[in-house]
Short mmCIF file of C-alpha atoms in Angstrom, two decimals:
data_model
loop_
_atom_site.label_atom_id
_atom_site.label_comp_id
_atom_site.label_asym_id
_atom_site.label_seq_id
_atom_site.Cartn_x
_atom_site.Cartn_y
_atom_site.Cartn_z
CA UNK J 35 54.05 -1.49 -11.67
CA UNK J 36 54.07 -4.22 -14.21
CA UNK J 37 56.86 -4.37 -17.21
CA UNK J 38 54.60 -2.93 -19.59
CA UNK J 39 53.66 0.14 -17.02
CA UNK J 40 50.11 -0.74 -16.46
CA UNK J 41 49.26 -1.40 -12.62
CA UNK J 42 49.16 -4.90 -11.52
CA UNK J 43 45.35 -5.41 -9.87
CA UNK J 44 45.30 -6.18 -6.51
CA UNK J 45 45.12 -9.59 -4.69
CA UNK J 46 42.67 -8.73 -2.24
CA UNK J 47 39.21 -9.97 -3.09
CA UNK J 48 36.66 -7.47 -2.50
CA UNK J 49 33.82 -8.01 0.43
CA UNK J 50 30.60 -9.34 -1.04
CA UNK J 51 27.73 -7.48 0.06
CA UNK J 52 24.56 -9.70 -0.68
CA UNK J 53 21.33 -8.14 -1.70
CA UNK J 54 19.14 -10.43 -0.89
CA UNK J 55 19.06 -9.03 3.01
CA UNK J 56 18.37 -5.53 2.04
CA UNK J 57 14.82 -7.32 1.20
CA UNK J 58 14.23 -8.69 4.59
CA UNK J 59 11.81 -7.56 6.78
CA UNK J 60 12.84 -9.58 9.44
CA UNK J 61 13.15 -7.53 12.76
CA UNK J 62 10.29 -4.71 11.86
CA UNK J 63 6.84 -4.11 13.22
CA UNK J 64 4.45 -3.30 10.61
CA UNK J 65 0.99 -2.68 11.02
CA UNK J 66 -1.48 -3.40 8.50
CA UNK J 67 -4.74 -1.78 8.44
CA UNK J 68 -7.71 -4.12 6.79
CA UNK J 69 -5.86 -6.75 7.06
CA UNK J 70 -8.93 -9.55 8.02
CA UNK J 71 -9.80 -9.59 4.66
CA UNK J 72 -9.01 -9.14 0.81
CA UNK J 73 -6.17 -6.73 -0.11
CA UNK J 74 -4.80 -6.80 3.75
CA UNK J 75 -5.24 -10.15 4.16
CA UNK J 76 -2.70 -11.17 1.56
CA UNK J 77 -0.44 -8.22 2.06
CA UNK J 78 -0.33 -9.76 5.85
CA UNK J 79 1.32 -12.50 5.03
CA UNK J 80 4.21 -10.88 3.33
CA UNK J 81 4.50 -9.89 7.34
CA UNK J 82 6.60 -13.09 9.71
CA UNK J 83 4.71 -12.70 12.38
CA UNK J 84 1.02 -11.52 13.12
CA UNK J 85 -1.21 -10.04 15.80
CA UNK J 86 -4.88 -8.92 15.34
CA UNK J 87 -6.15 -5.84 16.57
CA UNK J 88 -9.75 -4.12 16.06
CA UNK J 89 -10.44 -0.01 15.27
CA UNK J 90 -12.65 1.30 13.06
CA UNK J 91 -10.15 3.29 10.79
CA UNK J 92 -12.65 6.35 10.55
CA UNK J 93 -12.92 7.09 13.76
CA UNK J 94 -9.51 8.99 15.27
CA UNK J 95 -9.97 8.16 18.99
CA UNK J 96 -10.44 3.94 18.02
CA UNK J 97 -6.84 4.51 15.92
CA UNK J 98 -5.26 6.27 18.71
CA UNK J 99 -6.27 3.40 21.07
CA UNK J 100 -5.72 0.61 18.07
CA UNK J 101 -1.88 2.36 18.01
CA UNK J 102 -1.30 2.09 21.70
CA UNK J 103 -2.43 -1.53 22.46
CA UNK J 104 0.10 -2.46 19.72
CA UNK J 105 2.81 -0.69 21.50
CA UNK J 106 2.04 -1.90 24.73
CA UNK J 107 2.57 -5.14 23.08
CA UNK J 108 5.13 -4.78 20.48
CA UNK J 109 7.16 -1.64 22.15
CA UNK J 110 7.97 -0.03 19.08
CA UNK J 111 5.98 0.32 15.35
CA UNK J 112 8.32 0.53 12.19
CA UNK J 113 6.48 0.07 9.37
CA UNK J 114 2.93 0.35 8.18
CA UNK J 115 0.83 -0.56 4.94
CA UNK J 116 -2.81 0.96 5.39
CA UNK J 117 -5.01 -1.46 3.23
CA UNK J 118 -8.59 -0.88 4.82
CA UNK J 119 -11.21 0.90 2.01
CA UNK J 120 -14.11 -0.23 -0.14
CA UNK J 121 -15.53 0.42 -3.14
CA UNK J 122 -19.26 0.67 -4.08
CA UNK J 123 -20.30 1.29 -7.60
CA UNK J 124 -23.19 4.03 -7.64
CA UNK J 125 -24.09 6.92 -9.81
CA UNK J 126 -22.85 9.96 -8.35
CA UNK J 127 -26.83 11.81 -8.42
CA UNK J 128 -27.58 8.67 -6.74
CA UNK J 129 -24.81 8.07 -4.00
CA UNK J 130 -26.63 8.73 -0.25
CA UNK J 131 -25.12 11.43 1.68
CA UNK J 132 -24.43 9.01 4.85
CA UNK J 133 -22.14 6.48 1.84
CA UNK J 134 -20.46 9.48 1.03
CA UNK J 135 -19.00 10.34 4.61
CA UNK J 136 -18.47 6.70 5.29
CA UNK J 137 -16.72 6.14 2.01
CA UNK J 138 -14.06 9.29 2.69
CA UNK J 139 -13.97 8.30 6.75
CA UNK J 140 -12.21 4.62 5.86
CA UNK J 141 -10.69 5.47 2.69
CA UNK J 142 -8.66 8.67 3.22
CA UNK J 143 -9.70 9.70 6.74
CA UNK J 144 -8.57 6.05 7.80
CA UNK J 145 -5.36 5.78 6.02
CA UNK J 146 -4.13 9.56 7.32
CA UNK J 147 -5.20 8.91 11.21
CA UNK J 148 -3.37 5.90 11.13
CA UNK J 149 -0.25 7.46 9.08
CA UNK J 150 -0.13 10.33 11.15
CA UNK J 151 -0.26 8.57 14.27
CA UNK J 152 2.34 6.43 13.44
CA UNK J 153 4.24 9.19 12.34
CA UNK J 154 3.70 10.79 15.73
CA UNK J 155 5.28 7.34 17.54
CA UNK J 156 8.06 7.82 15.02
CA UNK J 157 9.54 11.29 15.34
CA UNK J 158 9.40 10.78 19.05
CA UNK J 159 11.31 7.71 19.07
CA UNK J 160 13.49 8.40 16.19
CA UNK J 161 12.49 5.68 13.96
CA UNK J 162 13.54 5.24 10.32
CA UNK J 163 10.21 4.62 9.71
CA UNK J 164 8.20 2.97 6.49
CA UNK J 165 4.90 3.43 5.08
CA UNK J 166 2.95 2.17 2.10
CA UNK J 167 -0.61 3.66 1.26
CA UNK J 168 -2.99 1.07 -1.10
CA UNK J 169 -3.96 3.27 -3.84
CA UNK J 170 -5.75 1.87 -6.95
CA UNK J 171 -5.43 2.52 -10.53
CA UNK J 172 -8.60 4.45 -10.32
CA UNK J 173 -6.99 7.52 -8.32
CA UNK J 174 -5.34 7.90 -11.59
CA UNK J 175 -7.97 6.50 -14.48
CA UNK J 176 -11.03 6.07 -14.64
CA UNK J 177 -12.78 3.12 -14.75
CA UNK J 178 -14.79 2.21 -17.59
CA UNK J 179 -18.34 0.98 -17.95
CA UNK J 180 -18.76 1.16 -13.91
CA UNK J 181 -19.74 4.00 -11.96
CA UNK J 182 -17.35 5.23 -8.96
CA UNK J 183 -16.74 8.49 -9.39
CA UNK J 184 -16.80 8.99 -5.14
CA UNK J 185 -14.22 5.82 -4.63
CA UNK J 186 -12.13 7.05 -7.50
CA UNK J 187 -11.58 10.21 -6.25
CA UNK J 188 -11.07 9.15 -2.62
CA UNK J 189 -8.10 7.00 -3.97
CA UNK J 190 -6.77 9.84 -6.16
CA UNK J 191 -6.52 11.23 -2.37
CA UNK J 192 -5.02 8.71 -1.01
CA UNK J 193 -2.02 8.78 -4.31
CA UNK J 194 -1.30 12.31 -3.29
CA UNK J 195 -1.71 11.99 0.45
CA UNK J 196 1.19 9.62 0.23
CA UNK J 197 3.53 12.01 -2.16
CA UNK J 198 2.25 15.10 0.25
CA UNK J 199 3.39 13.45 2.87
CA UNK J 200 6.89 12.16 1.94
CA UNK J 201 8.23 14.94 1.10
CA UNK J 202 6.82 17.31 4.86
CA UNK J 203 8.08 14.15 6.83
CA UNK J 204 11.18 13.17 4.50
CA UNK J 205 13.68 15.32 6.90
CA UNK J 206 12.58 12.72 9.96
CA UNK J 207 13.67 9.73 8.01
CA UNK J 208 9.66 8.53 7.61
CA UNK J 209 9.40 7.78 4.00
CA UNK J 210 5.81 7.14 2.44
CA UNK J 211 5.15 5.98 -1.07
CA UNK J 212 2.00 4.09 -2.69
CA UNK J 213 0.80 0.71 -4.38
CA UNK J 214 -1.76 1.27 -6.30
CA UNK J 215 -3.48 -2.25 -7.77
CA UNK J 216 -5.07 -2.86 -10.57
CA UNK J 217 -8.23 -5.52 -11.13
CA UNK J 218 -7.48 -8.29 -8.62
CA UNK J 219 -9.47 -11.22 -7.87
CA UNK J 220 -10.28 -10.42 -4.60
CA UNK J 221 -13.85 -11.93 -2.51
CA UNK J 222 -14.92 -9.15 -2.41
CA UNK J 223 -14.38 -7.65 -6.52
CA UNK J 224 -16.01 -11.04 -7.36
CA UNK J 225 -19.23 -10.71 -5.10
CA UNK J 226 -19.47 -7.40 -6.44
CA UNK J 227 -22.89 -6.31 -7.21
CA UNK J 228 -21.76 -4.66 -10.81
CA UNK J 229 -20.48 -8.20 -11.43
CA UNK J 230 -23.76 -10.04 -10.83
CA UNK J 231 -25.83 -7.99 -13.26
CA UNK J 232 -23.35 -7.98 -15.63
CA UNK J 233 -21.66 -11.43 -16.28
CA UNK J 234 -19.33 -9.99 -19.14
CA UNK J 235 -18.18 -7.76 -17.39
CA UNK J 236 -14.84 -9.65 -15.80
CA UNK J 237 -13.63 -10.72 -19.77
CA UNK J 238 -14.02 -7.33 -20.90
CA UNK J 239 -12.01 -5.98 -18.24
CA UNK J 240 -8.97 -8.57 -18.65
CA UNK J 241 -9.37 -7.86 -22.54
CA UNK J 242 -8.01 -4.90 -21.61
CA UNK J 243 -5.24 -5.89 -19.53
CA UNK J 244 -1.73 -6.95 -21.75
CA UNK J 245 -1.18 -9.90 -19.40
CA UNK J 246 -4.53 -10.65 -20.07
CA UNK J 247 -5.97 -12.02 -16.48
CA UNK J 248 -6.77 -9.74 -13.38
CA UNK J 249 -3.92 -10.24 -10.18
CA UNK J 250 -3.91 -12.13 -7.42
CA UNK J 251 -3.97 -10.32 -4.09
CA UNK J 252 -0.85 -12.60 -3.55
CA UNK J 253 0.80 -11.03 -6.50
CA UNK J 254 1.18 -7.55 -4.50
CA UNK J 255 3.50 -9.27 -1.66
CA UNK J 256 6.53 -9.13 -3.28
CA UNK J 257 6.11 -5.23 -4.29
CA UNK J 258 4.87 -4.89 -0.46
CA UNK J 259 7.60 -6.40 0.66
CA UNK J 260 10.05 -4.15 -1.27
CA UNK J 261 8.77 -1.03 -0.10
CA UNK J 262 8.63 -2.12 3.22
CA UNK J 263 12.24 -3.22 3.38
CA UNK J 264 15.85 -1.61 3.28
CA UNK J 265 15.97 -2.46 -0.29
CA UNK J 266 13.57 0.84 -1.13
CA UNK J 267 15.27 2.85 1.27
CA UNK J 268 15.88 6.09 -1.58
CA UNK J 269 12.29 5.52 -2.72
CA UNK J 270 9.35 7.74 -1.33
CA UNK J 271 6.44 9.49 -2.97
CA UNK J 272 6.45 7.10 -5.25
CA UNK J 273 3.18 5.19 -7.08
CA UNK J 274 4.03 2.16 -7.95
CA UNK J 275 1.35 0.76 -9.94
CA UNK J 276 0.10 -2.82 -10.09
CA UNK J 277 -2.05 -3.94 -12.84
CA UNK J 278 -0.60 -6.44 -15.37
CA UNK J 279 -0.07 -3.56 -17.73
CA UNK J 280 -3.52 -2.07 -17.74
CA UNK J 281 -2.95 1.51 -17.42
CA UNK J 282 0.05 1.90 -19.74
CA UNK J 283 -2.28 1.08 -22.74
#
């Protein structure tokens, strides 16, 4: 004790723990669904190292075979971010039976084969595994002047497929949570249809955005990356949206 009866501190220096390594995703195998183009393209390269592999997402028996070819190459699957679905705008009275099943097969079909075959690899390993479903602020809004009634709705699936899912597989250390993006200047946004007959269209929607400019796919690697890595490891069920602001005005 010190002369004036506080406690001296001590001399020992504390060990520094660094952050910075909880954010590395150095070490995991992720697979990314949709990842030759758009969205998945850009959240592939938040990934070190990648491998291609074909499977049409809608169809269970090509996701089952997709899964094991990437084991038989990479042993073991740790993470994965399910990116493949499309959009097409359509009026609902309008929207042809066979879009309908196609749009559902890739867009929520797609993302639960693959997340509950990965799951499956998982549990019987005994992975911490790490999964990240791409939503869209339209499970959650909807979008205004263009009509997607089916796609919104599929996405709004997707938003509580993840939070469904977090908490039945939470007790086998799998968590699940989802990014859901707002406008981003993806190929395929900008060659949209709704686009070409309506030029305007693109300045009215980033009048509405606070930041004032729709995202670059690149923009969602860093958020991708977080969820993906140690650093996110009390965080599941989670939406986490990404839109420059859009939907909190």
């Amino acid at each position: 004790m010190s002369k004036n009866g506080r406690e001296n501190a001590g001399t020992t220096t504390p060990a520094f723990n660094p952050t910075l390594p909880f954010f590395s995703v150095t070490g995991k195998t992720a697979v990314i669904t949709g990842g030759a183009r758009g969205l998945g393209l850009a959240m592939s390269k938040a990934i070190p190292k990648v491998t291609a592999h074909y499977a049409d997402v809608s169809a269970k028996s090509d996701v089952d075979s997709a899964i094991a070819e990437i084991l038989g190459q990479h042993s073991q699957i740790t993470n994965l971010v399910t990116c493949a679905g499309f959009c097409e705008n359509c009026d609902a009275i309008d929207f042809q039976p066979e879009r309908v099943k196609r749009m559902l097969g890739v867009n929520v079909e797609g993302t639960y084969y693959f997340a509950t075959g990965v799951a499956k690899h998982m549990m019987e390993c005994q992975i911490s595994g790490n999964m990240v479903f791409i939503g869209s602020i339209s499970g959650s809004i909807v979008n205004v002047p263009q009509p997607q009634a089916l796609y919104n709705a599929s996405k709004a699936a997707v938003r509580h497929l993840a939070a469904s899912l977090a908490v039945e597989w939470a007790n086998k250390d799998i968590r699940v949570n989802c990014l859901s993006p707002g406008y981003m200047l993806t190929e395929i946004a900008m060659d949209a249809q709704i686009l070409v007959d309506n030029p305007g269209l693109k300045a009215e929607w980033e009048s509405k955005i606070p930041q004032g400019k729709m995202g670059a796919p690149e923009e969602l690697m860093g958020t991708v990356a977080f969820l993906s890595s140690d650093a996110s490891r009390y965080i599941t069920g989670q939406e986490i949206k990404v839109d420059g602001g859009y939907t909190v005005c």
